[in-house]
């Protein structure tokens, strides 16, 4: 009984170490290929269009409503203390430090991360990755590098758009609906938002970009090694789901860790 | 089938392969000679594709050595392996074309990625290979729009485009009817005659594949029984080969001596 328990525990630990090691090597190889020539600028631009440009609508939409709800909730909370004038800075700081990078990352996971994982998983399943290798084309450079480059490039920009639209959303509710003056909204923001807020948001969006593309690409690439069986359409769907869950959780965990480190 | 020189370009020496606890190959020894065709046959699910993948360096043996052009695949760097693979062409079982690219781009991909050829040279080369495969007017089509037989021919065109020394075929005719299979054999024969490549084929299409091959290697009980000519194979007294021949080919392929008896009785 006890032996079986420890046997299973050991097995689990070994599996965990194996998976983590594999993903670590994968990340290292991808980053190395990204920064060493030949650079695949054209392919990165093409992927940026898919991951970045085509995500902008959904980012604008979620950013607008996040800003609006922040404006609404913030206004009623601040009014209790007679501090409605701080609405602008409250909206801006919460967006810049937290909500902007986190929600943008979560939206990109849903829109592009899942698609990347499924695409690479299908390439693995249908031997397209093997085909690349036998043609002496490095799958890391051919498939992974454009996705890594594009995500790392896109996410900070998308976060920037999210923040801008969010601040405008807060303005829309605070100033146009609830009667705050435009001057008060921006004056508070001007006084209270500091470079540290922007820096934290920027660091987060870079780290989240790495997490999103790393988990999605690595899960897809190692689909055939999944313990739950990575075969067929069901294998792809299961792996994609697990990639989405894992990257979302990692984004939230790292959000806390970065906040704790930078505060 | 072309003339052989007795120089093996691929050698499997005491190769064992297991996945977890499951042993798939045990002490496999096989030589592939330059300019020849070797077909690996055996029941489904016994590890024929695993042998092929070891030759391509996609899987590493658990023990034993795989030598390609004299180099041990598990002892060389990634760069050296890539250099060796420049001499390979592969027709995968499910063809493995890139489904988001059209036929032309699929065939052109190895040239665009691995050579410095101009777009004009690439177009010339790709169109020549597609014409050799009797594929005209499909350049702009996507893999999902093609029939099984056409897909295999596009796959072969892609395998040929870098003029490789060795082409691996993983079940080239599985899932095709007799006419489509014959088309594949025809373009295979024609292209080998022209480009003189060495080919290694994993196939189920016994006995028809025997007409095209120089050597037949039977995989049974996790090992390669023998690599011999199709004629010797059909007459072999080795129990595993004999049993395979009898179960797959039936009484038409009984050995000469038995045939004599059979006719005498009549």
Short mmCIF file of C-alpha atoms in Angstrom, two decimals:
data_model
loop_
_atom_site.label_atom_id
_atom_site.label_comp_id
_atom_site.label_asym_id
_atom_site.label_seq_id
_atom_site.Cartn_x
_atom_site.Cartn_y
_atom_site.Cartn_z
CA UNK A 1 0.00 0.00 0.00
CA UNK A 2 2.68 2.44 1.14
CA UNK A 3 5.08 1.23 -1.52
CA UNK A 4 2.45 1.78 -4.17
CA UNK A 5 1.77 5.28 -2.84
CA UNK A 6 5.44 6.24 -2.99
CA UNK A 7 5.80 4.54 -6.35
CA UNK A 8 2.99 6.66 -7.74
CA UNK A 9 4.33 9.79 -6.07
CA UNK A 10 7.79 9.18 -7.54
CA UNK A 11 6.25 8.56 -10.92
CA UNK A 12 4.34 11.84 -10.74
CA UNK A 13 7.43 13.77 -9.66
CA UNK A 14 9.45 12.26 -12.50
CA UNK A 15 6.73 13.13 -14.98
CA UNK A 16 6.60 16.69 -13.66
CA UNK A 17 10.38 17.05 -13.91
CA UNK A 18 10.41 15.58 -17.40
CA UNK A 19 7.65 17.92 -18.63
CA UNK A 20 9.19 20.99 -17.02
CA UNK A 21 12.63 20.14 -18.37
CA UNK A 22 11.25 19.58 -21.83
CA UNK A 23 9.38 22.88 -21.79
CA UNK A 24 12.45 24.66 -20.43
CA UNK A 25 14.68 23.34 -23.19
CA UNK A 26 11.98 24.24 -25.70
CA UNK A 27 11.83 27.84 -24.44
CA UNK A 28 15.60 28.19 -24.45
CA UNK A 29 15.90 26.81 -27.99
CA UNK A 30 13.13 29.07 -29.30
CA UNK A 31 14.64 32.20 -27.76
CA UNK A 32 18.09 31.26 -29.03
CA UNK A 33 16.71 30.79 -32.55
CA UNK A 34 14.84 34.10 -32.24
CA UNK A 35 17.95 36.14 -31.51
CA UNK A 36 20.38 34.40 -33.86
CA UNK A 37 20.41 34.74 -37.65
CA UNK A 38 18.89 34.00 -40.09
CA UNK A 39 16.14 36.34 -38.91
CA UNK A 40 12.70 35.58 -40.24
CA UNK A 41 11.44 39.14 -40.38
CA UNK A 42 8.83 38.55 -43.07
CA UNK A 43 7.33 35.54 -41.29
CA UNK A 44 7.29 37.48 -38.00
CA UNK A 45 5.41 40.33 -39.67
CA UNK A 46 2.88 37.90 -41.12
CA UNK A 47 2.29 36.34 -37.69
CA UNK A 48 2.11 39.78 -36.08
CA UNK A 49 -0.79 40.50 -38.39
CA UNK A 50 -2.61 37.41 -37.12
CA UNK A 51 -1.68 37.61 -33.44
CA UNK A 52 -1.54 41.39 -33.11
CA UNK A 53 -3.51 43.28 -35.72
CA UNK A 54 -6.40 40.84 -35.90
CA UNK A 55 -6.69 40.80 -32.11
CA UNK A 56 -7.06 44.56 -31.94
CA UNK A 57 -10.84 44.64 -32.35
CA UNK A 58 -11.46 42.29 -29.45
CA UNK A 59 -8.90 44.22 -27.37
CA UNK A 60 -10.58 47.56 -28.13
CA UNK A 61 -13.95 46.08 -27.26
CA UNK A 62 -12.88 44.53 -23.93
CA UNK A 63 -10.73 47.56 -23.09
CA UNK A 64 -13.64 49.91 -23.60
CA UNK A 65 -16.00 47.96 -21.38
CA UNK A 66 -13.36 47.34 -18.71
CA UNK A 67 -12.69 51.10 -18.56
CA UNK A 68 -16.39 51.84 -18.46
CA UNK A 69 -17.07 49.45 -15.61
CA UNK A 70 -14.02 50.76 -13.73
CA UNK A 71 -15.39 54.28 -14.17
CA UNK A 72 -18.78 53.25 -12.90
CA UNK A 73 -17.61 51.20 -9.91
CA UNK A 74 -14.82 53.62 -9.09
CA UNK A 75 -17.15 56.60 -9.12
CA UNK A 76 -19.58 55.06 -6.63
CA UNK A 77 -16.80 53.89 -4.33
CA UNK A 78 -14.89 57.18 -4.43
CA UNK A 79 -18.06 59.23 -3.92
CA UNK A 80 -18.43 57.71 -0.44
CA UNK A 81 -15.20 59.45 0.50
CA UNK A 82 -15.92 62.56 -1.49
CA UNK A 83 -12.98 61.77 -3.72
CA UNK A 84 -14.63 61.62 -7.17
CA UNK A 85 -11.77 63.75 -8.46
CA UNK A 86 -9.46 60.75 -8.15
CA UNK A 87 -11.51 58.71 -10.63
CA UNK A 88 -9.15 59.41 -13.52
CA UNK A 89 -6.07 58.26 -11.65
CA UNK A 90 -7.88 55.25 -10.15
CA UNK A 91 -8.94 54.06 -13.59
CA UNK A 92 -5.52 54.73 -15.12
CA UNK A 93 -3.46 53.12 -12.36
CA UNK A 94 -5.58 49.97 -12.17
CA UNK A 95 -5.46 49.62 -15.94
CA UNK A 96 -1.77 50.34 -16.34
CA UNK A 97 -0.59 48.18 -13.48
CA UNK A 98 -3.02 45.28 -13.47
CA UNK A 99 -6.01 45.01 -15.69
CA UNK A 100 -4.41 46.13 -18.94
CA UNK A 101 -1.65 43.52 -19.11
CA UNK A 102 -3.66 40.72 -17.48
CA UNK A 103 -6.85 41.06 -19.50
CA UNK A 104 -4.95 41.62 -22.74
CA UNK A 105 -2.93 38.45 -22.07
CA UNK A 106 -6.10 36.49 -21.28
CA UNK A 107 -7.79 37.71 -24.46
CA UNK A 108 -4.73 36.85 -26.55
CA UNK A 109 -4.63 33.39 -24.95
CA UNK A 110 -8.24 32.87 -25.97
CA UNK A 111 -7.86 34.23 -29.46
CA UNK A 112 -4.32 33.45 -30.58
CA UNK A 113 -2.82 31.10 -27.95
CA UNK A 114 -5.44 28.41 -28.49
CA UNK A 115 -5.13 28.79 -32.27
CA UNK A 116 -1.32 28.48 -32.10
CA UNK A 117 -1.50 25.38 -29.93
CA UNK A 118 -4.07 23.70 -32.18
CA UNK A 119 -2.16 24.63 -35.35
CA UNK A 120 1.15 23.26 -34.10
CA UNK A 121 -0.58 20.23 -32.58
CA UNK A 122 -2.18 19.35 -35.91
CA UNK A 123 1.18 19.83 -37.63
CA UNK A 124 2.67 17.37 -35.14
CA UNK A 125 -0.18 14.92 -35.51
CA UNK A 126 -0.15 14.90 -39.29
CA UNK A 127 3.66 14.45 -39.42
CA UNK A 128 4.19 17.96 -40.85
CA UNK A 129 6.80 18.64 -38.17
CA UNK A 130 8.58 15.38 -39.00
CA UNK A 131 8.39 16.36 -42.65
CA UNK A 132 10.10 19.69 -41.89
CA UNK A 133 12.86 17.92 -39.98
CA UNK A 134 13.51 15.42 -42.74
CA UNK A 135 13.66 18.28 -45.24
CA UNK A 136 16.42 19.72 -43.01
CA UNK A 137 14.20 22.69 -42.18
CA UNK A 138 14.44 23.51 -38.49
CA UNK A 139 10.86 23.50 -37.11
CA UNK A 140 11.96 25.86 -34.35
CA UNK A 141 13.02 28.47 -36.86
CA UNK A 142 10.28 27.79 -39.35
CA UNK A 143 7.27 27.46 -37.05
CA UNK A 144 8.14 28.69 -33.55
CA UNK A 145 10.32 31.76 -34.11
CA UNK A 146 7.68 33.76 -36.04
CA UNK A 147 5.11 33.01 -33.35
CA UNK A 148 7.49 33.94 -30.52
CA UNK A 149 8.61 37.13 -32.25
CA UNK A 150 5.07 38.17 -33.14
CA UNK A 151 3.62 37.55 -29.67
CA UNK A 152 6.46 39.31 -27.85
CA UNK A 153 6.08 42.23 -30.25
CA UNK A 154 2.28 42.36 -30.21
CA UNK A 155 1.33 41.98 -26.59
CA UNK A 156 2.86 45.24 -25.29
CA UNK A 157 1.21 47.12 -28.16
CA UNK A 158 -2.14 45.47 -27.54
CA UNK A 159 -1.79 46.27 -23.83
CA UNK A 160 -1.10 49.88 -24.80
CA UNK A 161 -4.27 49.97 -26.92
CA UNK A 162 -6.25 48.31 -24.13
CA UNK A 163 -5.06 50.93 -21.62
CA UNK A 164 -5.80 53.87 -23.91
CA UNK A 165 -9.26 52.64 -24.81
CA UNK A 166 -9.91 51.73 -21.16
CA UNK A 167 -9.02 55.25 -20.01
CA UNK A 168 -11.36 56.64 -22.67
CA UNK A 169 -14.07 54.22 -21.45
CA UNK A 170 -13.62 55.53 -17.91
CA UNK A 171 -13.86 59.07 -19.30
CA UNK A 172 -17.04 58.20 -21.16
CA UNK A 173 -18.78 56.99 -18.00
CA UNK A 174 -17.22 59.41 -15.49
CA UNK A 175 -17.46 62.59 -17.54
CA UNK A 176 -20.23 62.04 -20.07
CA UNK A 177 -22.61 60.01 -17.90
CA UNK A 178 -21.88 60.87 -14.28
CA UNK A 179 -21.06 64.53 -14.69
CA UNK A 180 -17.43 64.69 -13.57
CA UNK A 181 -15.50 67.49 -15.25
CA UNK A 182 -13.06 66.57 -17.95
CA UNK A 183 -10.34 68.59 -16.24
CA UNK A 184 -10.74 66.75 -12.94
CA UNK A 185 -10.57 63.38 -14.69
CA UNK A 186 -7.30 64.10 -16.48
CA UNK A 187 -5.75 66.34 -13.82
CA UNK A 188 -5.90 63.55 -11.21
CA UNK A 189 -4.40 61.13 -13.70
CA UNK A 190 -1.64 63.56 -14.60
CA UNK A 191 -0.69 64.04 -10.98
CA UNK A 192 -0.86 60.48 -9.75
CA UNK A 193 0.31 58.23 -12.60
CA UNK A 194 4.08 57.78 -12.43
CA UNK A 195 6.63 56.06 -14.64
CA UNK A 196 6.72 53.07 -12.26
CA UNK A 197 3.09 52.27 -13.15
CA UNK A 198 3.88 52.21 -16.82
CA UNK A 199 7.08 50.27 -16.28
CA UNK A 200 5.29 47.60 -14.27
CA UNK A 201 2.66 47.24 -17.00
CA UNK A 202 5.36 46.97 -19.65
CA UNK A 203 7.33 44.32 -17.75
CA UNK A 204 4.16 42.35 -17.17
CA UNK A 205 3.11 42.45 -20.80
CA UNK A 206 6.54 41.14 -21.90
CA UNK A 207 6.50 38.31 -19.37
CA UNK A 208 2.89 37.42 -20.20
CA UNK A 209 3.70 37.40 -23.91
CA UNK A 210 6.44 34.90 -23.23
CA UNK A 211 4.14 32.74 -21.10
CA UNK A 212 1.33 32.78 -23.68
CA UNK A 213 3.46 31.77 -26.65
CA UNK A 214 5.67 29.40 -24.67
CA UNK A 215 2.84 27.31 -23.22
CA UNK A 216 0.78 27.27 -26.44
CA UNK A 217 3.70 26.41 -28.74
CA UNK A 218 5.33 23.92 -26.40
CA UNK A 219 2.08 22.05 -25.70
CA UNK A 220 1.36 21.81 -29.41
CA UNK A 221 4.91 20.77 -30.28
CA UNK A 222 5.01 18.05 -27.62
CA UNK A 223 1.47 16.86 -28.33
CA UNK A 224 2.66 13.32 -29.09
CA UNK A 225 4.31 13.08 -25.67
CA UNK A 226 1.19 14.02 -23.70
CA UNK A 227 0.42 11.41 -21.08
CA UNK A 228 -3.32 11.59 -21.64
CA UNK A 229 -2.72 10.63 -25.29
CA UNK A 230 -2.22 13.32 -27.86
CA UNK A 231 -3.69 11.48 -30.80
CA UNK A 232 -6.35 12.56 -33.23
CA UNK A 233 -8.78 15.44 -33.05
CA UNK A 234 -9.58 14.70 -29.41
CA UNK A 235 -5.90 14.84 -28.47
CA UNK A 236 -5.56 18.25 -30.14
CA UNK A 237 -8.67 19.60 -28.40
CA UNK A 238 -7.57 18.24 -25.01
CA UNK A 239 -4.08 19.67 -25.36
CA UNK A 240 -5.41 23.04 -26.52
CA UNK A 241 -7.73 23.22 -23.52
CA UNK A 242 -4.92 22.34 -21.15
CA UNK A 243 -2.65 24.96 -22.80
CA UNK A 244 -5.32 27.65 -22.36
CA UNK A 245 -5.89 26.71 -18.71
CA UNK A 246 -2.19 26.45 -17.94
CA UNK A 247 -1.23 29.74 -19.57
CA UNK A 248 -4.16 31.59 -17.93
CA UNK A 249 -3.16 30.29 -14.51
CA UNK A 250 0.51 31.07 -15.11
CA UNK A 251 -0.38 34.62 -16.19
CA UNK A 252 -2.26 35.19 -12.93
CA UNK A 253 0.48 33.63 -10.79
CA UNK A 254 3.18 35.71 -12.49
CA UNK A 255 0.99 38.78 -12.21
CA UNK A 256 1.16 38.39 -8.44
CA UNK A 257 4.87 37.58 -8.43
CA UNK A 258 5.84 40.58 -10.59
CA UNK A 259 3.63 42.91 -8.52
CA UNK A 260 5.23 41.59 -5.33
CA UNK A 261 8.72 42.00 -6.76
CA UNK A 262 8.24 45.48 -8.17
CA UNK A 263 6.25 47.11 -5.39
CA UNK B 1 15.80 -0.72 -60.31
CA UNK B 2 19.31 0.29 -61.02
CA UNK B 3 22.67 -1.34 -60.77
CA UNK B 4 23.97 -1.77 -57.30
CA UNK B 5 27.37 -1.20 -55.88
CA UNK B 6 28.07 -3.22 -52.76
CA UNK B 7 28.50 -0.18 -50.60
CA UNK B 8 25.85 0.15 -47.92
CA UNK B 9 24.83 3.78 -47.46
CA UNK B 10 22.54 3.03 -44.55
CA UNK B 11 23.35 0.41 -41.95
CA UNK B 12 21.35 -0.63 -38.93
CA UNK B 13 23.58 -2.50 -36.50
CA UNK B 14 21.99 -4.39 -33.59
CA UNK B 15 19.32 -1.72 -33.27
CA UNK B 16 16.89 -2.10 -30.37
CA UNK B 17 14.04 0.30 -29.73
CA UNK B 18 11.54 0.35 -26.94
CA UNK B 19 8.87 2.82 -25.91
CA UNK B 20 8.60 2.73 -22.14
CA UNK B 21 8.29 -0.94 -21.21
CA UNK B 22 7.25 -1.98 -24.67
CA UNK B 23 10.02 -3.38 -26.83
CA UNK B 24 9.35 -2.75 -30.52
CA UNK B 25 12.61 -3.71 -32.22
CA UNK B 26 15.27 -6.15 -31.07
CA UNK B 27 18.69 -6.57 -32.67
CA UNK B 28 17.70 -5.30 -36.08
CA UNK B 29 20.47 -5.52 -38.68
CA UNK B 30 19.85 -4.17 -42.13
CA UNK B 31 22.00 -2.79 -44.93
CA UNK B 32 20.68 -0.49 -47.63
CA UNK B 33 22.83 -0.37 -50.75
CA UNK B 34 23.32 2.62 -52.97
CA UNK B 35 21.06 2.86 -55.99
CA UNK B 36 18.86 -0.03 -54.93
CA UNK B 37 15.30 -0.40 -53.72
CA UNK B 38 14.63 -2.20 -50.46
CA UNK B 39 11.13 -2.91 -49.29
CA UNK B 40 10.40 -3.61 -45.65
CA UNK B 41 7.32 -5.74 -45.17
CA UNK B 42 5.60 -7.27 -42.19
CA UNK B 43 2.31 -7.29 -40.32
CA UNK B 44 0.74 -3.97 -39.31
CA UNK B 45 1.83 -2.39 -36.08
CA UNK B 46 5.12 -4.27 -35.79
CA UNK B 47 7.43 -1.29 -36.10
CA UNK B 48 8.17 -0.90 -39.80
CA UNK B 49 7.68 2.86 -39.66
CA UNK B 50 9.85 2.92 -36.54
CA UNK B 51 12.73 1.48 -38.59
CA UNK B 52 12.18 4.14 -41.23
CA UNK B 53 12.10 6.93 -38.63
CA UNK B 54 15.38 5.68 -37.16
CA UNK B 55 17.02 5.85 -40.58
CA UNK B 56 15.82 9.45 -40.92
CA UNK B 57 17.08 10.31 -37.43
CA UNK B 58 13.59 11.15 -36.18
CA UNK B 59 13.86 8.47 -33.50
CA UNK B 60 16.99 7.40 -31.70
CA UNK B 61 17.63 3.71 -31.04
CA UNK B 62 17.54 2.54 -27.41
CA UNK B 63 20.72 0.63 -28.21
CA UNK B 64 22.65 -0.20 -31.36
CA UNK B 65 23.82 2.06 -34.16
CA UNK B 66 22.28 3.63 -37.23
CA UNK B 67 24.93 4.60 -39.77
CA UNK B 68 24.03 6.85 -42.69
CA UNK B 69 26.81 7.61 -45.18
CA UNK B 70 29.11 6.11 -42.54
CA UNK B 71 28.06 8.50 -39.77
CA UNK B 72 26.40 7.35 -36.56
CA UNK B 73 23.17 9.35 -36.30
CA UNK B 74 23.08 9.34 -32.52
CA UNK B 75 26.64 10.68 -32.24
CA UNK B 76 26.49 13.64 -34.57
CA UNK B 77 25.44 17.24 -33.98
CA UNK B 78 22.13 18.72 -35.09
CA UNK B 79 23.95 20.60 -37.84
CA UNK B 80 25.59 17.42 -39.16
CA UNK B 81 22.25 15.64 -39.04
CA UNK B 82 20.72 18.47 -41.07
CA UNK B 83 23.53 18.14 -43.61
CA UNK B 84 22.78 14.42 -43.95
CA UNK B 85 19.07 15.12 -44.27
CA UNK B 86 19.74 17.38 -47.24
CA UNK B 87 20.21 14.07 -49.10
CA UNK B 88 16.85 12.70 -47.99
CA UNK B 89 13.42 12.83 -49.49
CA UNK B 90 10.45 11.37 -47.67
CA UNK B 91 6.97 10.38 -48.72
CA UNK B 92 5.04 10.09 -45.47
CA UNK B 93 2.16 7.71 -44.93
CA UNK B 94 -0.33 10.56 -44.80
CA UNK B 95 1.87 12.66 -47.11
CA UNK B 96 2.25 15.47 -44.50
CA UNK B 97 1.83 18.32 -46.95
CA UNK B 98 1.41 21.73 -45.34
CA UNK B 99 -2.31 22.16 -45.52
CA UNK B 100 -2.22 25.94 -45.35
CA UNK B 101 0.00 26.19 -48.45
CA UNK B 102 -0.96 25.45 -52.03
CA UNK B 103 0.64 22.65 -54.06
CA UNK B 104 3.27 24.86 -55.67
CA UNK B 105 4.40 26.38 -52.38
CA UNK B 106 4.49 22.95 -50.76
CA UNK B 107 6.83 21.57 -53.40
CA UNK B 108 8.86 24.79 -53.51
CA UNK B 109 9.31 24.94 -49.73
CA UNK B 110 12.53 22.89 -49.45
CA UNK B 111 14.07 24.96 -52.26
CA UNK B 112 13.06 28.26 -50.70
CA UNK B 113 14.26 27.28 -47.25
CA UNK B 114 17.36 25.25 -48.03
CA UNK B 115 18.81 26.70 -51.23
CA UNK B 116 19.67 30.09 -52.63
CA UNK B 117 17.85 29.40 -55.90
CA UNK B 118 16.09 32.32 -57.55
CA UNK B 119 12.31 32.31 -57.82
CA UNK B 120 12.66 31.61 -61.57
CA UNK B 121 14.84 28.54 -60.96
CA UNK B 122 12.48 27.37 -58.24
CA UNK B 123 9.47 27.66 -60.55
CA UNK B 124 11.30 25.73 -63.28
CA UNK B 125 12.37 22.96 -60.90
CA UNK B 126 8.96 22.62 -59.23
CA UNK B 127 7.09 22.55 -62.52
CA UNK B 128 9.47 19.95 -63.92
CA UNK B 129 8.89 17.69 -60.90
CA UNK B 130 5.13 18.18 -61.00
CA UNK B 131 5.08 17.38 -64.72
CA UNK B 132 7.10 14.23 -64.04
CA UNK B 133 4.36 13.23 -61.60
CA UNK B 134 1.68 13.81 -64.27
CA UNK B 135 0.36 16.73 -62.26
CA UNK B 136 -0.63 19.68 -64.40
CA UNK B 137 -2.84 22.59 -63.46
CA UNK B 138 -2.86 21.86 -59.73
CA UNK B 139 -0.32 24.51 -58.70
CA UNK B 140 -2.87 26.75 -57.04
CA UNK B 141 -4.89 24.00 -55.37
CA UNK B 142 -4.68 23.24 -51.66
CA UNK B 143 -3.97 19.73 -50.37
CA UNK B 144 -7.54 19.36 -49.06
CA UNK B 145 -8.80 19.80 -52.64
CA UNK B 146 -6.83 16.85 -54.05
CA UNK B 147 -7.57 13.12 -54.21
CA UNK B 148 -5.49 10.59 -52.27
CA UNK B 149 -3.50 9.48 -55.32
CA UNK B 150 -2.75 13.06 -56.36
CA UNK B 151 -1.65 13.94 -52.83
CA UNK B 152 0.85 11.08 -52.86
CA UNK B 153 2.23 12.28 -56.19
CA UNK B 154 2.56 15.84 -54.87
CA UNK B 155 4.34 14.33 -51.84
CA UNK B 156 6.73 12.48 -54.15
CA UNK B 157 7.34 15.66 -56.16
CA UNK B 158 8.26 17.44 -52.92
CA UNK B 159 10.52 14.55 -51.90
CA UNK B 160 12.30 14.76 -55.28
CA UNK B 161 12.71 18.50 -55.49
CA UNK B 162 16.15 18.67 -53.87
CA UNK B 163 17.38 15.73 -56.01
CA UNK B 164 18.03 13.57 -52.93
CA UNK B 165 20.23 10.48 -52.81
CA UNK B 166 17.77 8.50 -50.72
CA UNK B 167 13.97 8.55 -50.69
CA UNK B 168 11.95 6.90 -47.94
CA UNK B 169 8.41 5.77 -48.68
CA UNK B 170 6.10 5.03 -45.79
CA UNK B 171 3.28 2.91 -47.22
CA UNK B 172 3.04 4.78 -50.52
CA UNK B 173 -0.06 2.98 -51.78
CA UNK B 174 -2.06 2.33 -48.61
CA UNK B 175 -5.64 3.47 -49.00
CA UNK B 176 -5.46 3.67 -52.80
CA UNK B 177 -7.27 1.46 -55.30
CA UNK B 178 -5.37 -0.64 -57.84
CA UNK B 179 -5.36 2.03 -60.58
CA UNK B 180 -4.15 4.74 -58.26
CA UNK B 181 -1.50 2.43 -56.81
CA UNK B 182 -0.30 1.65 -60.31
CA UNK B 183 -0.01 5.36 -61.00
CA UNK B 184 2.20 5.74 -57.96
CA UNK B 185 4.36 2.78 -58.98
CA UNK B 186 4.64 4.19 -62.49
CA UNK B 187 5.84 7.60 -61.39
CA UNK B 188 8.12 6.00 -58.80
CA UNK B 189 9.73 3.77 -61.44
CA UNK B 190 10.04 6.65 -63.90
CA UNK B 191 11.58 9.01 -61.36
CA UNK B 192 14.01 6.44 -60.00
CA UNK B 193 15.15 5.60 -63.51
CA UNK B 194 15.84 9.26 -64.09
CA UNK B 195 17.33 10.36 -60.77
CA UNK B 196 18.95 7.04 -59.71
CA UNK B 197 18.09 7.48 -56.06
CA UNK B 198 18.21 4.78 -53.42
CA UNK B 199 14.80 3.97 -52.03
CA UNK B 200 13.56 2.36 -48.87
CA UNK B 201 9.89 1.45 -48.92
CA UNK B 202 7.62 0.27 -46.14
CA UNK B 203 4.72 -1.46 -47.81
CA UNK B 204 1.82 -3.83 -47.41
CA UNK B 205 1.28 -4.23 -51.10
CA UNK B 206 2.60 -7.76 -51.41
CA UNK B 207 3.29 -9.25 -53.95
CA UNK B 208 2.94 -6.32 -56.37
CA UNK B 209 5.70 -4.31 -54.75
CA UNK B 210 8.08 -7.23 -55.46
CA UNK B 211 8.17 -6.24 -59.13
CA UNK B 212 9.80 -2.96 -58.25
CA UNK B 213 12.26 -3.93 -55.58
CA UNK B 214 15.77 -5.35 -55.39
CA UNK B 215 15.56 -6.51 -51.79
CA UNK B 216 12.81 -7.63 -49.49
CA UNK B 217 13.27 -7.43 -45.74
CA UNK B 218 10.69 -9.07 -43.49
CA UNK B 219 10.07 -7.66 -40.04
CA UNK B 220 8.77 -10.42 -37.80
CA UNK B 221 9.05 -11.00 -34.06
CA UNK B 222 10.58 -7.55 -33.57
CA UNK B 223 13.53 -8.17 -35.86
CA UNK B 224 14.46 -8.12 -39.54
CA UNK B 225 14.56 -11.74 -40.68
CA UNK B 226 16.52 -11.26 -43.85
CA UNK B 227 17.11 -8.82 -46.68
CA UNK B 228 17.08 -10.84 -49.89
CA UNK B 229 15.87 -10.62 -53.47
CA UNK B 230 12.12 -11.06 -54.06
CA UNK B 231 12.76 -14.34 -55.88
CA UNK B 232 14.79 -15.77 -53.01
CA UNK B 233 12.21 -14.42 -50.60
CA UNK B 234 9.40 -16.35 -52.21
CA UNK B 235 11.42 -19.54 -52.26
CA UNK B 236 12.91 -19.13 -48.81
CA UNK B 237 12.65 -21.98 -46.36
CA UNK B 238 12.98 -19.72 -43.34
CA UNK B 239 9.88 -20.52 -41.26
CA UNK B 240 8.89 -16.87 -40.67
CA UNK B 241 9.27 -15.93 -44.34
CA UNK B 242 7.55 -19.11 -45.49
CA UNK B 243 4.62 -18.48 -43.21
CA UNK B 244 4.40 -14.85 -44.36
CA UNK B 245 4.51 -15.83 -48.03
CA UNK B 246 1.85 -18.49 -47.54
CA UNK B 247 -0.54 -16.30 -45.58
CA UNK B 248 -0.22 -13.20 -47.74
CA UNK B 249 0.21 -14.63 -51.21
CA UNK B 250 -1.61 -17.92 -51.07
CA UNK B 251 -1.01 -21.04 -53.16
CA UNK B 252 -0.01 -19.17 -56.34
CA UNK B 253 3.31 -18.46 -54.75
CA UNK B 254 4.13 -21.95 -53.46
CA UNK B 255 7.73 -22.82 -53.96
CA UNK B 256 9.11 -24.48 -57.08
CA UNK B 257 9.47 -27.96 -55.62
CA UNK B 258 5.98 -27.95 -54.26
CA UNK B 259 4.74 -26.61 -57.55
CA UNK B 260 6.35 -29.55 -59.37
CA UNK B 261 4.58 -32.00 -57.06
CA UNK B 262 1.38 -30.14 -57.53
CA UNK B 263 1.52 -30.43 -61.31
CA UNK B 264 2.63 -34.06 -61.23
CA UNK B 265 -0.42 -34.97 -59.23
CA UNK B 266 -2.66 -33.32 -61.79
#
